[in-house]
Every structure is written in C-alpha cells, then in structure tokens.
Coordinates of C-alpha atoms in Angstrom, one line a residue:
M1 CA 137.2 32.7 -35.4
H2 CA 138.9 30.0 -35.5
Q3 CA 141.9 30.7 -36.6
N4 CA 143.4 27.8 -38.7
I5 CA 139.9 28.8 -40.7
K6 CA 139.1 30.9 -41.9
R7 CA 137.4 30.2 -45.5
I8 CA 134.2 28.7 -45.7
C9 CA 132.5 27.3 -49.2
L10 CA 128.5 26.9 -47.7
I11 CA 126.7 24.2 -51.0
T12 CA 123.6 24.4 -52.0
P13 CA 122.0 22.4 -54.8
G14 CA 119.1 24.6 -54.9
H15 CA 118.6 29.0 -55.4
I16 CA 119.8 31.0 -51.8
A17 CA 117.3 33.3 -51.7
S18 CA 115.0 30.4 -51.1
N19 CA 117.5 29.0 -48.5
P20 CA 117.3 31.5 -45.3
R21 CA 118.8 29.0 -42.8
L22 CA 122.4 29.5 -45.7
V23 CA 121.6 32.9 -45.7
K24 CA 121.7 33.6 -42.1
E25 CA 125.4 31.1 -41.1
A26 CA 126.5 33.1 -44.6
T27 CA 125.7 36.8 -43.2
A28 CA 126.4 35.5 -39.1
L29 CA 130.4 34.0 -40.0
D30 CA 131.1 37.2 -43.2
K31 CA 130.6 39.2 -39.7
A32 CA 132.4 37.3 -37.6
G33 CA 135.2 37.6 -39.6
Y34 CA 135.6 35.0 -42.1
K35 CA 136.0 34.8 -45.4
V36 CA 133.0 33.7 -47.0
H37 CA 131.9 31.1 -50.5
I38 CA 128.6 30.7 -51.4
I39 CA 127.5 27.4 -54.0
F40 CA 124.2 27.7 -55.8
T41 CA 122.2 26.9 -58.2
Q42 CA 119.1 28.8 -60.4
Y43 CA 116.6 27.1 -62.2
M44 CA 113.5 29.5 -61.0
N45 CA 113.5 32.5 -63.1
Y46 CA 111.3 34.2 -60.4
L47 CA 113.7 33.8 -57.5
I48 CA 116.8 35.6 -60.0
N49 CA 117.0 39.1 -58.7
D50 CA 116.4 37.3 -55.2
D51 CA 119.3 35.6 -55.4
F52 CA 121.1 38.9 -56.5
D53 CA 119.7 41.7 -54.3
I54 CA 120.8 39.4 -51.1
L55 CA 124.9 38.8 -52.6
K56 CA 124.4 42.9 -53.4
S57 CA 123.4 43.6 -49.9
N58 CA 126.2 41.5 -48.5
P59 CA 129.0 41.9 -50.9
N60 CA 132.5 40.8 -49.0
I61 CA 130.2 37.8 -49.6
S62 CA 131.7 36.0 -53.3
F63 CA 129.8 32.8 -54.9
D64 CA 129.1 30.6 -57.9
Y65 CA 126.2 30.0 -59.4
L66 CA 125.0 28.2 -61.8
D67 CA 122.0 29.4 -64.5
W68 CA 120.0 26.6 -64.6
T69 CA 116.3 27.9 -65.9
G70 CA 117.0 27.1 -69.8
S71 CA 116.7 31.4 -70.1
C72 CA 119.8 31.4 -72.6
I73 CA 121.0 29.4 -74.9
K74 CA 124.1 28.8 -72.7
S75 CA 121.7 27.9 -70.0
K76 CA 119.1 25.8 -72.2
V77 CA 121.9 23.8 -73.1
I78 CA 123.9 23.1 -69.5
K79 CA 119.7 21.8 -68.3
L80 CA 119.5 19.7 -71.2
L81 CA 123.0 18.3 -70.5
F82 CA 122.7 17.7 -66.6
G83 CA 119.3 16.9 -67.6
L84 CA 119.5 13.4 -69.8
I85 CA 122.4 12.6 -66.9
H86 CA 120.4 12.9 -64.0
K87 CA 117.6 10.7 -66.4
A88 CA 120.1 8.1 -66.8
S89 CA 121.7 7.9 -63.8
L90 CA 117.8 7.2 -61.9
I91 CA 118.1 4.1 -64.6
L92 CA 121.1 2.7 -63.3
N93 CA 120.1 2.9 -60.2
L94 CA 123.7 2.6 -58.7
N95 CA 125.0 3.8 -55.1
W96 CA 127.4 5.6 -57.0
L97 CA 125.4 7.7 -59.3
S98 CA 123.7 9.3 -55.7
N99 CA 125.0 11.8 -56.1
L100 CA 124.3 12.6 -59.7
I101 CA 120.5 11.1 -59.0
L102 CA 120.7 13.7 -55.1
N103 CA 122.0 16.8 -57.3
R104 CA 122.1 16.0 -61.1
N105 CA 124.8 19.5 -61.1
Y106 CA 126.9 18.0 -58.8
F107 CA 130.5 17.4 -61.1
W108 CA 129.6 21.2 -61.6
Q109 CA 129.0 22.6 -57.9
L110 CA 131.5 20.1 -56.9
K111 CA 134.5 22.0 -59.2
S112 CA 133.7 25.1 -58.0
A113 CA 133.9 24.3 -54.1
K114 CA 137.7 22.7 -55.2
A115 CA 138.6 25.3 -57.3
Y116 CA 137.5 27.9 -54.6
K117 CA 140.1 26.2 -51.7
A118 CA 137.9 26.4 -49.0
D119 CA 138.6 25.2 -44.8
L120 CA 135.5 23.7 -43.9
Y121 CA 132.7 23.7 -46.4
I122 CA 129.0 23.6 -45.0
A123 CA 126.8 20.9 -46.7
H124 CA 122.5 22.6 -46.9
N125 CA 120.7 20.0 -47.9
V126 CA 121.8 16.6 -48.8
G127 CA 122.4 17.1 -52.0
A128 CA 125.1 19.4 -51.2
L129 CA 126.7 17.0 -49.0
S130 CA 128.5 14.3 -51.0
V131 CA 130.2 17.5 -53.0
A132 CA 130.7 19.1 -49.6
A133 CA 132.7 16.7 -48.6
N134 CA 134.3 15.0 -52.1
A135 CA 135.4 19.1 -52.0
A136 CA 136.7 19.0 -49.0
E137 CA 138.3 15.1 -49.4
K138 CA 139.7 17.0 -52.3
T139 CA 141.1 19.8 -50.4
L140 CA 142.4 18.4 -46.8
S141 CA 140.0 20.7 -45.2
K142 CA 136.8 19.3 -42.9
Y143 CA 133.1 19.9 -43.9
A144 CA 129.7 19.6 -42.1
F145 CA 126.1 19.3 -42.3
D146 CA 122.7 21.0 -41.9
A147 CA 120.1 19.5 -41.4
E148 CA 117.6 21.4 -42.8
D149 CA 114.9 18.2 -43.4
F150 CA 114.8 14.6 -41.2
H151 CA 114.4 14.2 -46.2
R152 CA 114.3 10.7 -45.6
E153 CA 111.3 10.3 -44.0
E154 CA 109.6 12.9 -46.8
N155 CA 107.6 11.6 -50.1
L156 CA 110.6 10.3 -52.1
S157 CA 111.2 7.6 -54.8
S158 CA 111.8 4.5 -53.6
K159 CA 115.0 5.2 -56.5
V160 CA 115.8 8.7 -54.8
L161 CA 114.7 8.0 -50.7
K162 CA 117.6 4.5 -51.7
S163 CA 120.3 7.5 -52.7
L164 CA 120.1 9.1 -49.9
I165 CA 119.9 6.7 -47.7
H166 CA 123.2 6.1 -48.8
V167 CA 125.0 9.1 -49.1
E168 CA 124.2 10.0 -45.6
D169 CA 125.1 6.9 -44.6
L170 CA 128.7 7.5 -47.0
Y171 CA 129.2 10.2 -46.0
L172 CA 127.8 11.4 -41.9
P173 CA 129.6 9.8 -39.6
K174 CA 133.0 12.0 -41.0
A175 CA 131.6 15.2 -40.7
I176 CA 133.0 17.1 -38.5
Y177 CA 129.1 18.7 -37.4
I178 CA 126.0 18.6 -37.8
T179 CA 123.5 21.0 -37.2
A180 CA 119.6 20.2 -37.4
S181 CA 116.8 22.7 -37.8
S182 CA 114.2 21.6 -35.4
P183 CA 115.3 19.4 -31.3
L184 CA 113.6 16.5 -33.2
I185 CA 115.0 16.4 -36.5
A186 CA 118.1 16.6 -34.4
Q187 CA 117.5 13.6 -32.7
E188 CA 116.4 11.5 -35.6
Y189 CA 120.1 12.4 -36.6
Q190 CA 121.6 11.4 -32.8
R191 CA 119.4 8.2 -33.5
I192 CA 120.6 6.5 -36.1
Y193 CA 124.3 7.9 -36.4
L194 CA 125.3 7.8 -32.3
R195 CA 126.7 11.1 -32.3
Q196 CA 125.8 14.8 -30.8
V197 CA 123.4 17.0 -33.9
I198 CA 122.8 19.9 -32.4
P199 CA 119.7 21.8 -33.1
I200 CA 119.5 25.4 -34.3
M201 CA 116.1 26.6 -35.3
N202 CA 114.9 28.9 -37.7
V203 CA 114.2 31.8 -36.1
F204 CA 114.9 35.7 -38.4
P205 CA 116.7 38.2 -36.6
K206 CA 114.9 41.0 -34.5
I207 CA 113.4 44.2 -36.4
E208 CA 112.6 47.2 -34.9
H209 CA 109.4 48.0 -35.4
V210 CA 106.3 48.8 -33.1
V211 CA 103.6 46.8 -34.2
K212 CA 99.7 49.1 -34.5
K213 CA 97.5 48.5 -32.1
R214 CA 94.7 47.1 -32.7
I215 CA 92.7 50.5 -31.6
E216 CA 94.3 52.7 -33.7
N217 CA 92.8 51.7 -36.8
Q218 CA 89.9 51.7 -38.3
D219 CA 88.7 48.4 -40.5
K220 CA 88.6 46.3 -37.1
S221 CA 88.6 43.1 -39.8
I222 CA 90.9 40.3 -37.9
K223 CA 93.7 39.0 -40.5
L224 CA 94.5 35.8 -41.1
F225 CA 97.7 34.6 -42.5
W226 CA 99.7 32.5 -43.9
F227 CA 102.3 31.8 -46.4
S228 CA 105.0 29.5 -48.2
Q229 CA 106.9 29.1 -51.8
K230 CA 104.0 27.1 -53.3
I231 CA 99.9 28.3 -52.0
G232 CA 98.9 23.8 -52.1
V233 CA 94.9 23.3 -51.8
D234 CA 96.3 21.0 -49.2
R235 CA 99.2 21.9 -47.3
G236 CA 96.2 23.3 -43.9
L237 CA 93.9 25.8 -45.3
I238 CA 91.2 24.5 -46.9
E239 CA 90.3 23.4 -43.5
V240 CA 90.8 26.8 -42.6
I241 CA 88.4 28.0 -45.0
E242 CA 86.0 25.5 -42.9
A243 CA 86.4 26.5 -40.3
L244 CA 85.8 30.7 -42.0
G245 CA 82.3 28.4 -43.1
I246 CA 81.6 27.7 -39.4
I247 CA 82.0 30.5 -37.9
K248 CA 80.4 32.5 -40.1
N249 CA 81.6 35.4 -39.4
D250 CA 82.7 38.7 -42.0
L251 CA 85.2 39.5 -39.9
F252 CA 87.5 37.4 -40.3
E253 CA 90.0 37.7 -43.4
L254 CA 92.1 35.2 -45.3
H255 CA 95.8 35.9 -46.9
L256 CA 97.2 34.1 -48.4
L257 CA 101.3 34.8 -49.9
G258 CA 103.4 31.9 -52.5
L259 CA 103.7 30.8 -56.2
Y260 CA 100.0 29.5 -57.3
N261 CA 98.6 28.8 -60.8
K262 CA 95.1 29.1 -62.1
F263 CA 94.6 25.2 -60.5
T264 CA 95.1 26.3 -56.8
K265 CA 93.2 29.8 -57.1
E266 CA 90.2 27.9 -58.5
T267 CA 90.5 25.1 -56.1
I268 CA 90.7 27.5 -53.3
L269 CA 88.0 29.6 -54.0
S270 CA 85.2 26.5 -54.8
H271 CA 85.6 25.5 -50.8
V272 CA 85.4 28.6 -50.8
T273 CA 82.2 29.6 -52.2
K274 CA 81.1 25.7 -50.9
A275 CA 81.9 27.2 -47.5
S276 CA 79.5 29.6 -48.4
L277 CA 82.0 31.9 -47.4
N278 CA 82.7 35.8 -49.7
H279 CA 85.6 35.8 -52.2
N280 CA 86.4 38.6 -51.7
K281 CA 87.5 38.2 -47.8
I282 CA 90.1 36.0 -49.4
Y283 CA 93.8 37.5 -50.9
F284 CA 96.5 36.2 -53.1
Y285 CA 99.7 37.1 -53.1
K286 CA 103.0 35.6 -55.3
P287 CA 105.8 36.1 -52.9
I288 CA 108.4 38.5 -53.1
P289 CA 111.8 39.2 -51.6
P290 CA 112.7 37.8 -48.6
D291 CA 113.7 40.3 -47.2
L292 CA 110.2 41.8 -47.6
I293 CA 108.2 39.3 -45.7
F294 CA 109.1 41.3 -42.2
D295 CA 107.4 43.5 -43.1
F296 CA 105.0 42.6 -45.0
A297 CA 103.0 40.2 -42.5
Q298 CA 102.9 42.7 -39.9
Q299 CA 99.4 44.0 -41.5
F300 CA 98.0 40.9 -40.4
D301 CA 96.8 40.1 -37.1
I302 CA 96.7 36.1 -37.4
G303 CA 99.4 33.4 -38.7
M304 CA 98.5 30.4 -40.2
A305 CA 101.2 27.4 -39.1
T306 CA 99.3 25.0 -40.9
E307 CA 101.2 21.7 -40.9
I308 CA 98.8 18.3 -41.9
A309 CA 101.9 15.9 -41.3
D310 CA 101.0 14.2 -44.3
V311 CA 105.2 12.1 -43.3
Y312 CA 106.1 12.1 -40.5
N313 CA 109.5 15.3 -41.6
R314 CA 106.5 17.3 -41.8
E315 CA 105.8 16.3 -37.2
I316 CA 108.7 16.9 -37.0
C317 CA 110.2 19.9 -38.7
L318 CA 109.3 23.7 -37.5
T319 CA 109.7 25.7 -40.9
N320 CA 109.8 29.3 -41.1
K321 CA 106.3 30.1 -41.1
I322 CA 105.9 29.7 -37.0
F323 CA 109.2 32.2 -36.2
T324 CA 108.3 34.5 -38.8
Y325 CA 104.4 35.2 -37.8
I326 CA 106.4 35.7 -34.2
Q327 CA 109.1 37.6 -35.5
S328 CA 106.0 40.3 -37.0
G329 CA 103.9 40.9 -33.6
L330 CA 101.9 37.6 -34.7
A331 CA 98.9 35.8 -32.9
V332 CA 99.5 32.0 -33.6
I333 CA 97.3 29.3 -34.6
A334 CA 98.7 26.5 -34.9
S335 CA 98.3 22.2 -36.1
N336 CA 99.1 20.7 -33.1
T337 CA 102.0 18.5 -34.4
V338 CA 104.2 17.1 -32.0
A339 CA 107.2 19.6 -32.7
Q340 CA 104.5 22.7 -32.7
L341 CA 103.0 21.3 -29.2
N342 CA 107.5 20.8 -28.4
L343 CA 107.9 24.5 -29.3
F344 CA 104.6 26.2 -27.4
N345 CA 105.5 23.5 -24.4
D346 CA 109.4 25.3 -24.1
Y347 CA 108.3 28.7 -24.7
P348 CA 105.8 31.7 -24.1
I349 CA 104.4 31.7 -27.5
D350 CA 100.4 33.1 -27.0
G351 CA 98.6 31.7 -29.4
I352 CA 97.0 28.0 -30.3
L353 CA 97.5 25.1 -30.9
Y354 CA 95.5 23.3 -33.3
Q355 CA 93.5 19.9 -33.9
K356 CA 95.3 18.5 -37.1
R357 CA 92.6 18.1 -39.8
N358 CA 90.2 19.5 -38.5
S359 CA 87.9 22.3 -38.8
N360 CA 85.4 22.6 -35.9
S361 CA 89.4 22.8 -33.8
I362 CA 90.4 25.8 -36.0
A363 CA 87.3 27.4 -35.8
I364 CA 87.3 27.5 -31.6
A365 CA 90.4 28.5 -32.4
L366 CA 89.6 31.2 -35.0
S367 CA 86.1 32.1 -32.4
T368 CA 89.1 32.8 -29.5
F369 CA 90.3 36.0 -30.8
L370 CA 86.7 37.3 -31.9
D371 CA 87.8 39.3 -28.1
E372 CA 90.1 42.1 -29.7
N373 CA 91.4 42.0 -25.8
K374 CA 92.8 38.5 -26.4
L375 CA 93.9 39.7 -30.4
E376 CA 96.1 42.0 -28.9
N377 CA 97.9 41.8 -26.0
S378 CA 98.1 37.4 -28.3
K379 CA 100.8 39.5 -30.4
Q380 CA 102.4 41.8 -27.8
N381 CA 103.4 39.9 -26.5
N382 CA 105.0 37.5 -29.3
Y383 CA 106.5 41.0 -30.6
I384 CA 108.0 40.9 -27.3
L385 CA 109.1 37.4 -27.7
G386 CA 111.1 37.7 -30.9
Q387 CA 112.8 40.7 -29.8
T388 CA 113.8 39.0 -26.7
T389 CA 113.9 34.8 -27.0
L390 CA 112.8 34.0 -30.4
N391 CA 115.6 35.4 -32.8
W392 CA 119.0 35.2 -34.5
D393 CA 120.6 37.5 -32.7
I394 CA 120.4 34.8 -29.3
E395 CA 120.9 31.7 -32.5
K396 CA 123.3 32.7 -34.2
Q397 CA 125.7 32.5 -31.0
K398 CA 125.0 28.3 -30.7
F399 CA 126.0 28.4 -34.8
L400 CA 129.3 30.8 -34.1
F401 CA 130.5 28.7 -31.6
I402 CA 130.0 25.1 -33.1
I403 CA 132.4 27.4 -35.8
N404 CA 134.0 29.1 -32.9
N405 CA 136.0 25.5 -31.6
L406 CA 136.1 23.5 -34.2

C-alpha cells in the first residue's frame, strides 16, 4: 500500500451495479489495505437492491448515495429541484455550467466528496471528473480518471459535447493518472492530451467451475446468448435473427437478457416472424444482479458480441459482453469492430469474427458451430483463456501498480 495515499474515493454519476469497473477497483483497493469510499447516485428502481447487495458484500467500503428515483417525497423534491437546475444549465449553455450539464447532482456529489477528505479521488465517467478534480483541489489531494468510453465520439447533443470537451480539456491534463477500458480508447486520449493513458480491460475475476460438456446434455440445442443493461432493436440483434432465418436450423435458440419494454419485444418478434422462425426459440429475460451473470451465462453455448459501431466509440471500445462470455466458457461470435479484431489478434480467443451488419456473414459463423466437436472445444478453450489470462486477478495488478507507485 502507498504510504501517503490511504483514503481513496471513487465517484460515479450513476449506480454502482451498472459500473462493474468501479466495483472491481473498489474491492481491489479494499483488499490491498486502502480505506475506500464510494459516491454514487441511484435513479433506476430496478438497480437499487443490486447496489446495496454489492455494498453488503463489501462491509469495509463506506459510501454516500443520493436517491434520485423519485420513489419517496424527499427523492421527488430532489429530482425536481436538480432536474430544473440541469435544464436551466442546458438552456444557458455556458462553460462554467458544464459541470451541471454533465452531472445534474454535481453539487451534492462535490459536497460529499469534500467531506470524505480522500488522498485520491477516482472519477468514473466524465460527469464525475469535475467532482473529483474540485474535491481534490479543496482537500489538497490528487485525482484520477478512468475513461470507460471515448465519450466525445458518442451520440451526444452539441451542448453536451461542448460541455464534455470543456471539462476534459480543463481537468484531464492535471489528473495524476488516466486509465481506459480498451487500448484504442487509451490511444485516443493519448493523442489528444499527449500523455500516457494506461488500458485496463473489462475482464472479470476468475470463477471456479467446470464447463459442462455438451455430450452430457440430452438437450442438443445450440443456445446463443446476448445481454446488456437494455435490449435494443438496433444492437445487432436483427441481423442475428435474419442469420437464423437463413440457416433455418431448429437447433439454434436465441436468449436475450436485459431491460426491455413491450414495443422492443414486439419489434424483435416481428423480425422473428419475418424470418420464418419459431417464436418459442427466442427467450427474453429481465435483468439479474451482476454477481449472478456468470452462473446464468454458463447454461448457454455461444456468446454474441454484436457491436454495430454506429458511432466511433463503439468501434474502439471493448464491452463487458465479450469478456463475460470468455470467463463463462462460451464460444464467441463477434462483429469485426477494430477493437474486437485487435482482441482476437492479441489473444487466442476461440471464436469467429463476422462482418458487422451482415446477416450472411453471421449465418456462416453460426453454421461453423453446428460441428459439435468445434463447439465443445471452443467453449473449453475460452474457459481456460479466462482462467489463465483474461481475468481481473491478473489485470488488477496493473491497476494496483499504478496506485502503489503514485
């Protein structure tokens, strides 16, 4: 443990249950002997229990949270007040209001951060960057930034983009360190700020389980798995459905996990009908607690990493999906974004890349796994890769090395 840095505060504008990078960092720091504090905001009811489950399982970690769900009178008043301030900030669109434009709960989070008096503040998401920087200034301490995405190349409004660039330009040059969730995102920030940015990939802790051999299953169906916080129509899923329609093999099933509404489900099923597929082969699951995702994923065969790169950030990011599939012992079918192509080149991932937005290319990839031996070997190989190389037990050493050598 670093002698001069003992108290570390991690900050996110949202839920910790939807921010596994922050949770992994917090638990790694806690186990390394640091005093850890988390500041976060709750705004989605379905994640509240998941947040508290994470905190209960890490009793040494202290926290401050703001209820912005509007589920009680106090929360409704806070939501209304901060919402009005945020809207006013967007209308005025002045640089000095950028902190509020990016984080409507900026003042509350800053007050909480200053009160904790950390030796180091770590911001997750640009909305937390100004909180960390200004809290560090007031407490004469340090701050750092983790770039989970290349935010300026997302689909942002001109006002939000202007604020984001202003905040990044103001605070990132003075950050004690910057990390990024993929090598390509790290390269982009290095290009802009002419300083080192260290990639820390979205891998997960090793899970001790034996991948059940398919030969032991009476059910010979080939189960495809896709998950996200939300199930969306334009997430590469329509092309997967079209590919299944091209193959027309009843062995394949498609399992989708995430928050969805009636319109999304009906739209997806309309494409299932159009592809002349059986609706009984498409399964929808509501979100589950993040610590259950690996046990849940193990029942499937092929993980679908269907990034469509509709914005440049999606071309260079590496999401939780592909690493979850590997850690869970699934074969992988992934779109050929630059980031995923590089990952396949850098590590012996047993899977297939396909041309993004190309149903025929997906159909060819899926057909390859009709070979039972190929599918079995791919699952076993990826499980071994997750246990030996692509896991947080190894990757966290890079993170702790940064902290210990500040």
